Coordinates of C-alpha atoms and ligand atoms in Angstrom, one line a residue:
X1 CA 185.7 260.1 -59.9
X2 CA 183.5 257.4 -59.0
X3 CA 180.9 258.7 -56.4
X4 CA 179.5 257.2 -52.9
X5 CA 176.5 255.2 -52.4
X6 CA 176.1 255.4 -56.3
X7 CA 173.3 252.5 -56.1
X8 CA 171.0 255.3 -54.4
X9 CA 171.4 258.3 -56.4
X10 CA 169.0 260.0 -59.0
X11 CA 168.6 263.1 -60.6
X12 CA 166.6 266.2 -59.5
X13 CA 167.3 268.2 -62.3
X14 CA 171.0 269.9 -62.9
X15 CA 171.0 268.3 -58.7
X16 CA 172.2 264.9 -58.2
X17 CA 170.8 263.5 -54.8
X18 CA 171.4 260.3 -52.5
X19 CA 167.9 259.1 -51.4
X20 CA 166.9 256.2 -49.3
X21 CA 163.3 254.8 -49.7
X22 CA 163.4 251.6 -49.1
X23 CA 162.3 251.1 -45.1
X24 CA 163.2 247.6 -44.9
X25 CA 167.2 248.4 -46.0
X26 CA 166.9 251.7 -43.9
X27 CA 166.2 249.5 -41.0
X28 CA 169.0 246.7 -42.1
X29 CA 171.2 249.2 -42.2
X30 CA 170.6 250.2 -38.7
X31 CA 170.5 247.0 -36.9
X32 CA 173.9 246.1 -38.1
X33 CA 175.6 247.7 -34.7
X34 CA 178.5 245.1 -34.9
X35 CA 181.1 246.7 -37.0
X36 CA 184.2 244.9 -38.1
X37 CA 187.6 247.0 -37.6
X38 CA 190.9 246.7 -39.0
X39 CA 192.9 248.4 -36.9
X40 CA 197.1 248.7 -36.0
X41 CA 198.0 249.6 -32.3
X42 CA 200.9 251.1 -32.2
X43 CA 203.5 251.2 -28.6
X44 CA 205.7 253.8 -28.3
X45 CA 208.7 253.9 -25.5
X46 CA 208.9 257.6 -25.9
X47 CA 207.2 259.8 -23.0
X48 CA 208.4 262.8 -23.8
X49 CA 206.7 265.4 -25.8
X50 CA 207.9 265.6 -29.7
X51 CA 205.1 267.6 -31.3
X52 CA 205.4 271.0 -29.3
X53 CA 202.1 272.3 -31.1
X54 CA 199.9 269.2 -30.2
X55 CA 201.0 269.3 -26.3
X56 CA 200.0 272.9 -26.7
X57 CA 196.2 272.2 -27.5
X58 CA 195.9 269.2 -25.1
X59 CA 196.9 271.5 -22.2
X60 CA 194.4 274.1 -23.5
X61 CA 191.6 271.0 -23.6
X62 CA 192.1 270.1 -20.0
X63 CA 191.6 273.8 -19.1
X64 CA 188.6 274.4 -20.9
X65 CA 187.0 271.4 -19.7
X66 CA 183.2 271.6 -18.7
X67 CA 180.3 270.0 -16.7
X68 CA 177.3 268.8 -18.9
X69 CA 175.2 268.2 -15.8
X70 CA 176.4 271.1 -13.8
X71 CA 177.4 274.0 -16.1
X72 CA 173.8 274.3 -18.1
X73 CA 171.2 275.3 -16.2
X74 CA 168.7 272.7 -17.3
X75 CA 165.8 274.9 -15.5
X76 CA 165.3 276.5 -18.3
X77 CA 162.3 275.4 -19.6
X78 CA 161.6 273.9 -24.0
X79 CA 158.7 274.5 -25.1
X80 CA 156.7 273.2 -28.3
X81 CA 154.7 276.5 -28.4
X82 CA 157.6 278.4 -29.4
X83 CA 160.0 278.6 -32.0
X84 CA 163.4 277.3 -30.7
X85 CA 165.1 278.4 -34.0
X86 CA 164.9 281.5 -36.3
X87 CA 161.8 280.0 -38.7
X88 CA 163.9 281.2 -41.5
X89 CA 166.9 279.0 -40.6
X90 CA 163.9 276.1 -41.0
X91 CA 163.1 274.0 -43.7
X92 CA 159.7 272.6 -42.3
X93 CA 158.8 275.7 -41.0
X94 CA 159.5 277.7 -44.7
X95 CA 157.4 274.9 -46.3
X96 CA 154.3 274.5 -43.9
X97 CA 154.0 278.8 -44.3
X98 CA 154.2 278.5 -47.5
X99 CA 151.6 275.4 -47.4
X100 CA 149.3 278.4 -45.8
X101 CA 149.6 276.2 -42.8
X102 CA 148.9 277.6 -39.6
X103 CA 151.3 279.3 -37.2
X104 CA 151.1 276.2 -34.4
X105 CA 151.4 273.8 -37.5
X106 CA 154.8 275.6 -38.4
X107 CA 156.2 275.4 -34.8
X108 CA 155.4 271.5 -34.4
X109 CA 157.5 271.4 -37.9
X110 CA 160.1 273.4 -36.9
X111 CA 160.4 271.6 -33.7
X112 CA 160.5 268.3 -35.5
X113 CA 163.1 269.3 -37.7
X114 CA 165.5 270.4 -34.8
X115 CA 164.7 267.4 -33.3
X116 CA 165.9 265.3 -35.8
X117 CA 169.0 267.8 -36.4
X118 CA 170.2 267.0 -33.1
X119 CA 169.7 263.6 -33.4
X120 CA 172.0 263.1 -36.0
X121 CA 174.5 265.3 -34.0
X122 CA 174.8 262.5 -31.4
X123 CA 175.0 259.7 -33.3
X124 CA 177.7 261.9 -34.7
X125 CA 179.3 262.8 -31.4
X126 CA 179.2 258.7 -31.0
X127 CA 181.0 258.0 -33.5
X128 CA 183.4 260.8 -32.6
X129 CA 183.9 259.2 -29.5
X130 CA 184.5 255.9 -31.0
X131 CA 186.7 257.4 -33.7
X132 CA 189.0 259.0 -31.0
X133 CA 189.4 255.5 -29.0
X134 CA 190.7 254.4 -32.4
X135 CA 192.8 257.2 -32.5
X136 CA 195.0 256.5 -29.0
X137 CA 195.9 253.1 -30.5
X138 CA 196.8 253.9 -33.8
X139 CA 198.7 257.0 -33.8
X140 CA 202.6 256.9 -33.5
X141 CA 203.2 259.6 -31.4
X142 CA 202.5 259.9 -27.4
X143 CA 201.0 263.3 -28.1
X144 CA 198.9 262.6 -30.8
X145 CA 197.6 259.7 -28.3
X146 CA 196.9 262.0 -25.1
X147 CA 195.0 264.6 -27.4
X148 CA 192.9 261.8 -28.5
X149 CA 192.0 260.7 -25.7
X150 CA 191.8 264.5 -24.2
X151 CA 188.9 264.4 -27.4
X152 CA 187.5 261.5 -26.0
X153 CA 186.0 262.7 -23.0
X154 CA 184.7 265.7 -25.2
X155 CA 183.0 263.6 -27.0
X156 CA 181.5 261.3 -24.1
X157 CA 180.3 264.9 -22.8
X158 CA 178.6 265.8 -26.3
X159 CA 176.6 262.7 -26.0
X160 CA 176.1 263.3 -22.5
X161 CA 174.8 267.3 -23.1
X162 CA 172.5 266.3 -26.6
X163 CA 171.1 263.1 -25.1
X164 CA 170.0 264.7 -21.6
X165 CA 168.4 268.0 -23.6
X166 CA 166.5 265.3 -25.9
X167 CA 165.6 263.2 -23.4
X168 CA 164.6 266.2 -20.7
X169 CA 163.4 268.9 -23.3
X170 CA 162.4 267.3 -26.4
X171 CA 161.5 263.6 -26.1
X172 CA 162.6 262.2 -28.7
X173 CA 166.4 260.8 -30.1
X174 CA 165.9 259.8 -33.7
X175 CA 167.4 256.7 -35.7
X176 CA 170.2 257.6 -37.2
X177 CA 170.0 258.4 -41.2
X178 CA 171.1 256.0 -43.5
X179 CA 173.5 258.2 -45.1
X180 CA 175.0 259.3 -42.3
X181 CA 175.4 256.2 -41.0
X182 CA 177.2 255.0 -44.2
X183 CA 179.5 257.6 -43.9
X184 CA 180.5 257.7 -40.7
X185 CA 181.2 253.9 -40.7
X186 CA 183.6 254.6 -43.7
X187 CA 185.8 256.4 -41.3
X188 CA 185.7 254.1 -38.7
X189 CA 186.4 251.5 -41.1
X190 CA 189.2 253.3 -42.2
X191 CA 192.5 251.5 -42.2
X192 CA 195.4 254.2 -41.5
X193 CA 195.1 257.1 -38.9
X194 CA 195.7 259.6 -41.8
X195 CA 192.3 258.5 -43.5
X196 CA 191.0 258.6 -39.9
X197 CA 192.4 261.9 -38.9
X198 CA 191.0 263.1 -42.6
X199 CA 187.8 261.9 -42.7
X200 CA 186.4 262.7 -38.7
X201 CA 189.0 265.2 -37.5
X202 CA 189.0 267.3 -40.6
X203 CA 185.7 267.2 -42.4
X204 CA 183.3 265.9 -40.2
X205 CA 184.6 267.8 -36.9
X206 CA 185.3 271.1 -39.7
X207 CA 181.2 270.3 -40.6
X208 CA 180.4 269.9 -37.1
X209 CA 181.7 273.3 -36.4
X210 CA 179.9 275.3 -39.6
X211 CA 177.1 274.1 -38.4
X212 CA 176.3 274.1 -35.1
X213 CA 177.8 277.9 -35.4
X214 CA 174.7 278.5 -37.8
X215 CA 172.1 276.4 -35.0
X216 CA 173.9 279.1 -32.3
X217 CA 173.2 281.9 -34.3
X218 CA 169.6 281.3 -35.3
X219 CA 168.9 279.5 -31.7
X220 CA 166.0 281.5 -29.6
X221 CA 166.2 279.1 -26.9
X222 CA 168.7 280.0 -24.3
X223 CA 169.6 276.2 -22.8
X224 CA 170.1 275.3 -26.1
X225 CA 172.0 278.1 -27.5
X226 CA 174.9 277.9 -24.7
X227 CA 174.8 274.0 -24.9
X228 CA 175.6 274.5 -28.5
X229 CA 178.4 277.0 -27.6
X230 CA 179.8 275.4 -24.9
X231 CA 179.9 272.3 -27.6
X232 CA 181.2 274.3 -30.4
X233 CA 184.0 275.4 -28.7
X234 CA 185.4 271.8 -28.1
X235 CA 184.4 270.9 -31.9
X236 CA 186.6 274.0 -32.9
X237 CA 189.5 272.5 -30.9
X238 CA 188.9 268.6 -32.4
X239 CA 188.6 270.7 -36.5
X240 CA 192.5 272.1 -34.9
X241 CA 193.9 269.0 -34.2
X242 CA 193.0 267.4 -37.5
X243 CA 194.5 270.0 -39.0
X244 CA 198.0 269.9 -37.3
X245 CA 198.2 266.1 -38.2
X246 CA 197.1 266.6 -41.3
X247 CA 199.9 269.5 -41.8
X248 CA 202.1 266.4 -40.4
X249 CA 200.6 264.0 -43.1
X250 CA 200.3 266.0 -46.2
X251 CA 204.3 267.4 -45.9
X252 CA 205.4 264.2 -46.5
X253 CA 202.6 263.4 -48.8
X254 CA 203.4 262.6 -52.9
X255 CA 201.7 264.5 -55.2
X256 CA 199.3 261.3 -56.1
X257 CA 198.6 260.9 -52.6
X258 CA 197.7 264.3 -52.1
X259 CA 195.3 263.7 -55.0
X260 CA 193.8 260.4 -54.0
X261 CA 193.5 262.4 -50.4
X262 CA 191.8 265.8 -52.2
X263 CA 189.0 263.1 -54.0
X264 CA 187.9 261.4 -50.8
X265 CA 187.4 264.4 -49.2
X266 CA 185.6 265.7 -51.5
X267 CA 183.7 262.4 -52.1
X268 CA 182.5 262.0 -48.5
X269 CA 181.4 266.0 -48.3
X270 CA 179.8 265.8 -51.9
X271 CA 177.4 262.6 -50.9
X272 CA 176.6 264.7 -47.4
X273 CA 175.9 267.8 -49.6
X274 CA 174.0 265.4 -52.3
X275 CA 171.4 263.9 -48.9
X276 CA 169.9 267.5 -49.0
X277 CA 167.9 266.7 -46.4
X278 CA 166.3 264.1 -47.8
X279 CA 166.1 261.6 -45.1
X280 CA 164.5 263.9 -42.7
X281 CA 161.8 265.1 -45.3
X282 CA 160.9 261.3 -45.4
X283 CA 160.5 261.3 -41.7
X284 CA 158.1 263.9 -41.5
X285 CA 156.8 264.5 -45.4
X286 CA 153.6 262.0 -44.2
X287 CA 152.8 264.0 -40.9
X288 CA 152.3 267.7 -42.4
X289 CA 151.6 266.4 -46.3
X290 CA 155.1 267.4 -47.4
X291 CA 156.6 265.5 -50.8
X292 CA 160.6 264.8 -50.2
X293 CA 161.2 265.3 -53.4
X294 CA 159.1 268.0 -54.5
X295 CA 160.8 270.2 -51.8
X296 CA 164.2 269.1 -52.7
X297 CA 163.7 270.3 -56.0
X298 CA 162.5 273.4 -54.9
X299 CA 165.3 274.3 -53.0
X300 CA 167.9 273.1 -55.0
X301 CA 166.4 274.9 -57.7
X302 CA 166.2 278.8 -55.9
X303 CA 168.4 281.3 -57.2
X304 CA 170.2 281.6 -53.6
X305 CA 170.4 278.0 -53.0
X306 CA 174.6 277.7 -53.1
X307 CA 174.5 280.7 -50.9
X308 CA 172.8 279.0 -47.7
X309 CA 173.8 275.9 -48.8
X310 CA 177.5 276.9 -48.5
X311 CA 177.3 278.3 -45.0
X312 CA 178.3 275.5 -43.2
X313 CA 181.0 274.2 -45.6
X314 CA 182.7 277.5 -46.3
X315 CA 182.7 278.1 -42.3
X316 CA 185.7 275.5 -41.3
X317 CA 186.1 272.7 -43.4
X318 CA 186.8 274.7 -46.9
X319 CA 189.2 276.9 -45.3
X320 CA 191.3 274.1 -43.5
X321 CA 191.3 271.7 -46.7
X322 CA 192.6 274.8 -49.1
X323 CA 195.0 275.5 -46.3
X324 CA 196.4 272.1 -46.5
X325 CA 196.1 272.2 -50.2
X326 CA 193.5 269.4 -50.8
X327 CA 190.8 271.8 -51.9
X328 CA 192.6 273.0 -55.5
X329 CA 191.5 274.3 -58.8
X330 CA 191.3 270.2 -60.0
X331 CA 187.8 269.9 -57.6
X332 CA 186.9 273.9 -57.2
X333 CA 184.5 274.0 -59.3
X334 CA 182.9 271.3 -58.4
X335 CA 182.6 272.5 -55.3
X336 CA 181.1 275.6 -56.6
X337 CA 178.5 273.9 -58.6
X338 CA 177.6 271.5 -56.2
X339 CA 176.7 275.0 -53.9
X340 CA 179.1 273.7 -51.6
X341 CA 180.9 276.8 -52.1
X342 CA 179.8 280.9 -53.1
X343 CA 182.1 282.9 -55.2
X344 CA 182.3 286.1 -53.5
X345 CA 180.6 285.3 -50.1
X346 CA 184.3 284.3 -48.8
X347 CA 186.4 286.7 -50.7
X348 CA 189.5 285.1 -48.4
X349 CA 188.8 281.7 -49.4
X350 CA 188.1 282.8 -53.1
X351 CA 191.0 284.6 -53.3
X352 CA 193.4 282.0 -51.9
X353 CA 192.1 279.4 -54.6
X354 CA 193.0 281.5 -57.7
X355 CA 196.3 283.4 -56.8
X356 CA 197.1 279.8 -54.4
X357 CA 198.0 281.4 -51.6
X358 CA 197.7 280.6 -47.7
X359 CA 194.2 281.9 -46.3
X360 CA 195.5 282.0 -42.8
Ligands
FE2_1 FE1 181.8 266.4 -30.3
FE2_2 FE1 184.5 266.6 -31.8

């Protein structure tokens, strides 16, 4: 299997890793805003409702619809001098403690690091947003184009909620990552709405899910913890619609489709799983005296690494690709040794791949 971005990989050990150093591409890579799009629109003449299941989850979407501006108390004060996450669910903060640096020198880290997290979240939640306008013109089915377009005011409000909170709380919105950036542009270059669907509704709305879920849970801020919530919940509705068009898509699927379908997932989520952070640990390595790649080393190197490491992948996204049978014993154990996945943490999920039953 031929992997993404193979130009910037290298070896850290038994871990292979995607890394960017090169400032000048980084930043050629983000200038170039104008994307060209191959896309099909399709008409359709029929108004009525013909997936029953889909009509279903865009009635729930216009129920649960919320005010960024008016439903978050944005009172609440941020502040630098505290932690806003768990320090154990921190990277910067783990490394500058262990650095014996001191207790105000951690914070600033940690606060960095969210920083950054979020920022990558909203360039996300854009290209959610421009993923979903795609989505009204190339899907077949009237349905399928009213719950993409239920998803894209979602999304405006995702950007909306993360950009004010930045801009109000934390100050800064971070360039996007070049590795992210890559990705994400795959999908919107994407040609068909199955590759579409795939690629943003399944694994990087299923992503989006593990882990802002793990953010919520370690979050000790309490504007930020029900922004993420109230976020979460729509993400968890966007991972549900790709998986009832991909339960469409892959029941009329050949078997060599469902293969070529079961690599690309697995290539897009293997070279976000091979970043390991990388990009951010060269935004702030220089301000508290961290090396990138000393630290990535370390961490892919820890005895529990697969088992935090798989958190946000075993949440939603490994579940819904085994359930539509594009996670199978031909790229488990990859998978497993990539840490993207924990024997035994999900005994559900564990147990569906070997006796190849249905986790739901
Ligand atoms: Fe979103
Ligand atoms: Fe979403």
């Amino acid at each position: 299997m031929d992997k993404l971005i193979q130009e910037h990989r290298k070896r850290f050990g038994e871990f292979e890793v995607v890394d960017f150093v090169d400032e000048t591409e980084i930043e050629r890579l983000r200038r170039d805003i104008d994307v060209d799009v191959p896309m099909q629109l399709h008409w359709t003449w029929n108004y009525g409702s013909e997936v029953e299941e889909l009509r279903r989850l865009y009635e729930k979407g216009k129920v649960n619809q919320w005010n960024a501006e008016t439903d978050l108390d944005w009172d609440i004060p941020v502040s630098k001098d505290e932690f806003i996450l768990n320090p154990d669910a921190s990277i910067l903060a783990q490394v500058t403690k262990l650095m014996g640096k001191d207790e105000a020198t951690q914070k600033a880290a940690a606060f960095d690091e969210i920083n950054y997290l979020l920022s990558q979240l909203l360039h996300g939640e854009q290209a959610a947003l421009q993923l979903c306008g795609q989505l009204t013109n190339v899907c077949d089915k009237m349905d399928e184009k009213w719950y993409a377009a239920s998803q894209v005011i979602d999304e405006a409000r995702h950007i909306e909620a993360f950009s004010k909170f930045m801009q109000r709380k934390l100050g800064t919105i971070y360039p996007i990552g070049p590795t992210l950036k890559i990705l994400l542009e795959m999908l919107l270059e994407a040609e068909t709405a199955q590759k579409k669907t795939l690629g943003m509704q399944t694994l990087f709305e299923g992503m989006a899910v593990g882990i802002m879920d793990l953010i919520r849970r370690e979050c000790l801020n309490p504007l930020m913890k029900t922004m993420i919530h109230r976020v979460e919940q729509d993400e968890a509705r966007h991972a549900a619609f790709g998986v009832l068009m991909m339960r469409r898509v892959v029941r009329d699927a050949e078997p060599e489709q469902m293969e070529e379908m079961e690599d690309w997932a697995f290539n897009i989520l293997e070279t976000l799983n091979a970043n390991q952070q990388l990009d951010m640990l060269r935004v702030f390595g220089p301000k508290y005296g961290i090396d990138p790649e000393v630290t990535v080393k370390l961490i892919t190197a820890m005895p529990n690494f697969a088992e935090f490491n798989s958190l946000a992948y075993m949440h939603t996204v490994a579940p819904n690709l085994k359930n539509l049978g594009l996670l199978t014993e031909r790229t488990r154990d990859q998978w497993l040794k990539l840490g993207m996945m924990t024997p035994g943490k999900n005994a559900l999920l564990e147990q569906a791949l070997t006796s190849g039953e249905s986790v739901n």
